[in-house]
Amino acid sequence: MTVYVDDWRQPATVGPVTARWSHLTADTTAELHRFAAELGMRRAWFQGHGHDPLRDHYDVTDELRDEAIARGAVAVTWRQAARARRLRRQSQDGAALRSAP
């Protein structure tokens, strides 16, 4: 399993933190939660998309982004991240179609 961090770097204020924010994602939600916990992130910060788990993520500041990369997360552009989600979704849809009666 792989954890990814994109380069979105959107400036925003979240609670008391004003920073540039990117997205931490992973091949599985379980791996995402494990890695986020290792970074000291709270589970409450998870942004789950039950209808589309490929969009599950944590928002990370530049500082946490750098730490994630140092701990082994793969740095990707936001376009690469979107393309990977699209390809995974297409392969899942194709698998579902192949298994349909």
GROMACS .gro file of N, CA, C and O in nm, residues 1-5 24-41 43 46 53 56-58 68 71-74 88:
model
  140
    1MET      N    1   0.083  -0.118   0.000
    1MET     CA    2   0.000   0.000   0.000
    1MET      C    3   0.088   0.125   0.000
    1MET      O    4   0.196   0.125   0.055
    2THR      N    5   0.034   0.231  -0.060
    2THR     CA    6   0.111   0.353  -0.072
    2THR      C    7   0.030   0.471  -0.019
    2THR      O    8  -0.092   0.477  -0.034
    3VAL      N    9   0.100   0.565   0.043
    3VAL     CA   10   0.042   0.691   0.089
    3VAL      C   11   0.097   0.800  -0.002
    3VAL      O   12   0.213   0.798  -0.040
    4TYR      N   13   0.010   0.895  -0.036
    4TYR     CA   14   0.046   1.003  -0.128
    4TYR      C   15   0.017   1.137  -0.063
    4TYR      O   16  -0.074   1.150   0.019
    5VAL      N   17   0.092   1.238  -0.104
    5VAL     CA   18   0.062   1.375  -0.062
    5VAL      C   19   0.078   1.464  -0.185
    5VAL      O   20   0.177   1.458  -0.256
   24LEU      N   21  -0.348   1.448   0.195
   24LEU     CA   22  -0.284   1.322   0.223
   24LEU      C   23  -0.384   1.212   0.189
   24LEU      O   24  -0.496   1.212   0.241
   25THR      N   25  -0.349   1.122   0.098
   25THR     CA   26  -0.437   1.015   0.055
   25THR      C   27  -0.359   0.883   0.059
   25THR      O   28  -0.239   0.883   0.084
   26ALA      N   29  -0.428   0.772   0.034
   26ALA     CA   30  -0.361   0.642   0.034
   26ALA      C   31  -0.441   0.545  -0.051
   26ALA      O   32  -0.556   0.571  -0.089
   27ASP      N   33  -0.378   0.431  -0.078
   27ASP     CA   34  -0.446   0.326  -0.155
   27ASP      C   35  -0.566   0.271  -0.080
   27ASP      O   36  -0.663   0.227  -0.142
   28THR      N   37  -0.560   0.269   0.054
   28THR     CA   38  -0.674   0.223   0.134
   28THR      C   39  -0.699   0.322   0.247
   28THR      O   40  -0.606   0.389   0.293
   29THR      N   41  -0.821   0.327   0.293
   29THR     CA   42  -0.855   0.417   0.403
   29THR      C   43  -0.783   0.373   0.531
   29THR      O   44  -0.737   0.457   0.609
   30ALA      N   45  -0.770   0.242   0.551
   30ALA     CA   46  -0.700   0.193   0.671
   30ALA      C   47  -0.555   0.241   0.672
   30ALA      O   48  -0.504   0.286   0.776
   31GLU      N   49  -0.488   0.233   0.558
   31GLU     CA   50  -0.349   0.279   0.549
   31GLU      C   51  -0.342   0.430   0.570
   31GLU      O   52  -0.251   0.480   0.636
   32LEU      N   53  -0.439   0.503   0.518
   32LEU     CA   54  -0.444   0.648   0.537
   32LEU      C   55  -0.453   0.682   0.685
   32LEU      O   56  -0.379   0.766   0.735
   33HIS      N   57  -0.545   0.615   0.757
   33HIS     CA   58  -0.560   0.642   0.901
   33HIS      C   59  -0.433   0.607   0.978
   33HIS      O   60  -0.392   0.682   1.067
   34ARG      N   61  -0.370   0.495   0.946
   34ARG     CA   62  -0.249   0.454   1.016
   34ARG      C   63  -0.139   0.558   0.998
   34ARG      O   64  -0.075   0.602   1.094
   35PHE      N   65  -0.119   0.602   0.874
   35PHE     CA   66  -0.013   0.698   0.844
   35PHE      C   67  -0.043   0.833   0.910
   35PHE      O   68   0.046   0.896   0.967
   36ALA      N   69  -0.168   0.877   0.903
   36ALA     CA   70  -0.206   1.004   0.964
   36ALA      C   71  -0.182   1.000   1.115
   36ALA      O   72  -0.133   1.097   1.174
   37ALA      N   73  -0.212   0.888   1.178
   37ALA     CA   74  -0.188   0.873   1.323
   37ALA      C   75  -0.039   0.883   1.352
   37ALA      O   76   0.001   0.946   1.452
   38GLU      N   77   0.044   0.825   1.267
   38GLU     CA   78   0.190   0.835   1.286
   38GLU      C   79   0.237   0.979   1.276
   38GLU      O   80   0.338   1.016   1.336
   39LEU      N   81   0.166   1.060   1.199
   39LEU     CA   82   0.200   1.203   1.186
   39LEU      C   83   0.144   1.284   1.303
   39LEU      O   84   0.169   1.404   1.312
   40GLY      N   85   0.067   1.219   1.390
   40GLY     CA   86   0.007   1.289   1.504
   40GLY      C   87  -0.124   1.356   1.472
   40GLY      O   88  -0.171   1.441   1.548
   41MET      N   89  -0.186   1.316   1.362
   41MET     CA   90  -0.313   1.377   1.322
   41MET      C   91  -0.429   1.310   1.395
   41MET      O   92  -0.425   1.190   1.424
   43ARG      N   93  -0.810   1.165   1.426
   43ARG     CA   94  -0.906   1.099   1.337
   43ARG      C   95  -1.021   1.195   1.300
   43ARG      O   96  -1.077   1.187   1.191
   46PHE      N   97  -1.015   1.368   0.960
   46PHE     CA   98  -1.037   1.288   0.839
   46PHE      C   99  -1.156   1.343   0.761
   46PHE      O  100  -1.259   1.377   0.818
   53PRO      N  101  -1.505   0.666  -0.174
   53PRO     CA  102  -1.389   0.654  -0.085
   53PRO      C  103  -1.255   0.687  -0.152
   53PRO      O  104  -1.157   0.709  -0.082
   56ASP      N  105  -1.131   1.006  -0.006
   56ASP     CA  106  -1.098   1.016   0.135
   56ASP      C  107  -0.960   1.080   0.151
   56ASP      O  108  -0.866   1.046   0.078
   57HIS      N  109  -0.945   1.173   0.247
   57HIS     CA  110  -0.816   1.238   0.267
   57HIS      C  111  -0.810   1.311   0.401
   57HIS      O  112  -0.911   1.327   0.469
   58TYR      N  113  -0.691   1.352   0.434
   58TYR     CA  114  -0.666   1.446   0.542
   58TYR      C  115  -0.602   1.568   0.477
   58TYR      O  116  -0.522   1.555   0.385
   68ALA      N  117   0.544   1.406   0.606
   68ALA     CA  118   0.488   1.287   0.542
   68ALA      C  119   0.585   1.233   0.436
   68ALA      O  120   0.608   1.112   0.428
   71ARG      N  121   0.867   1.056   0.586
   71ARG     CA  122   0.828   0.926   0.641
   71ARG      C  123   0.789   0.825   0.532
   71ARG      O  124   0.744   0.717   0.563
   72GLY      N  125   0.802   0.866   0.405
   72GLY     CA  126   0.779   0.771   0.298
   72GLY      C  127   0.659   0.795   0.209
   72GLY      O  128   0.635   0.718   0.116
   73ALA      N  129   0.581   0.899   0.235
   73ALA     CA  130   0.471   0.930   0.144
   73ALA      C  131   0.526   0.971   0.009
   73ALA      O  132   0.632   1.032   0.000
   74VAL      N  133   0.454   0.937  -0.095
   74VAL     CA  134   0.496   0.970  -0.231
   74VAL      C  135   0.440   1.108  -0.267
   74VAL      O  136   0.318   1.130  -0.262
   88ARG      N  137  -0.829   0.448  -1.113
   88ARG     CA  138  -0.877   0.346  -1.019
   88ARG      C  139  -1.028   0.329  -1.028
   88ARG      O  140  -1.079   0.219  -1.024
   0.00000   0.00000   0.00000
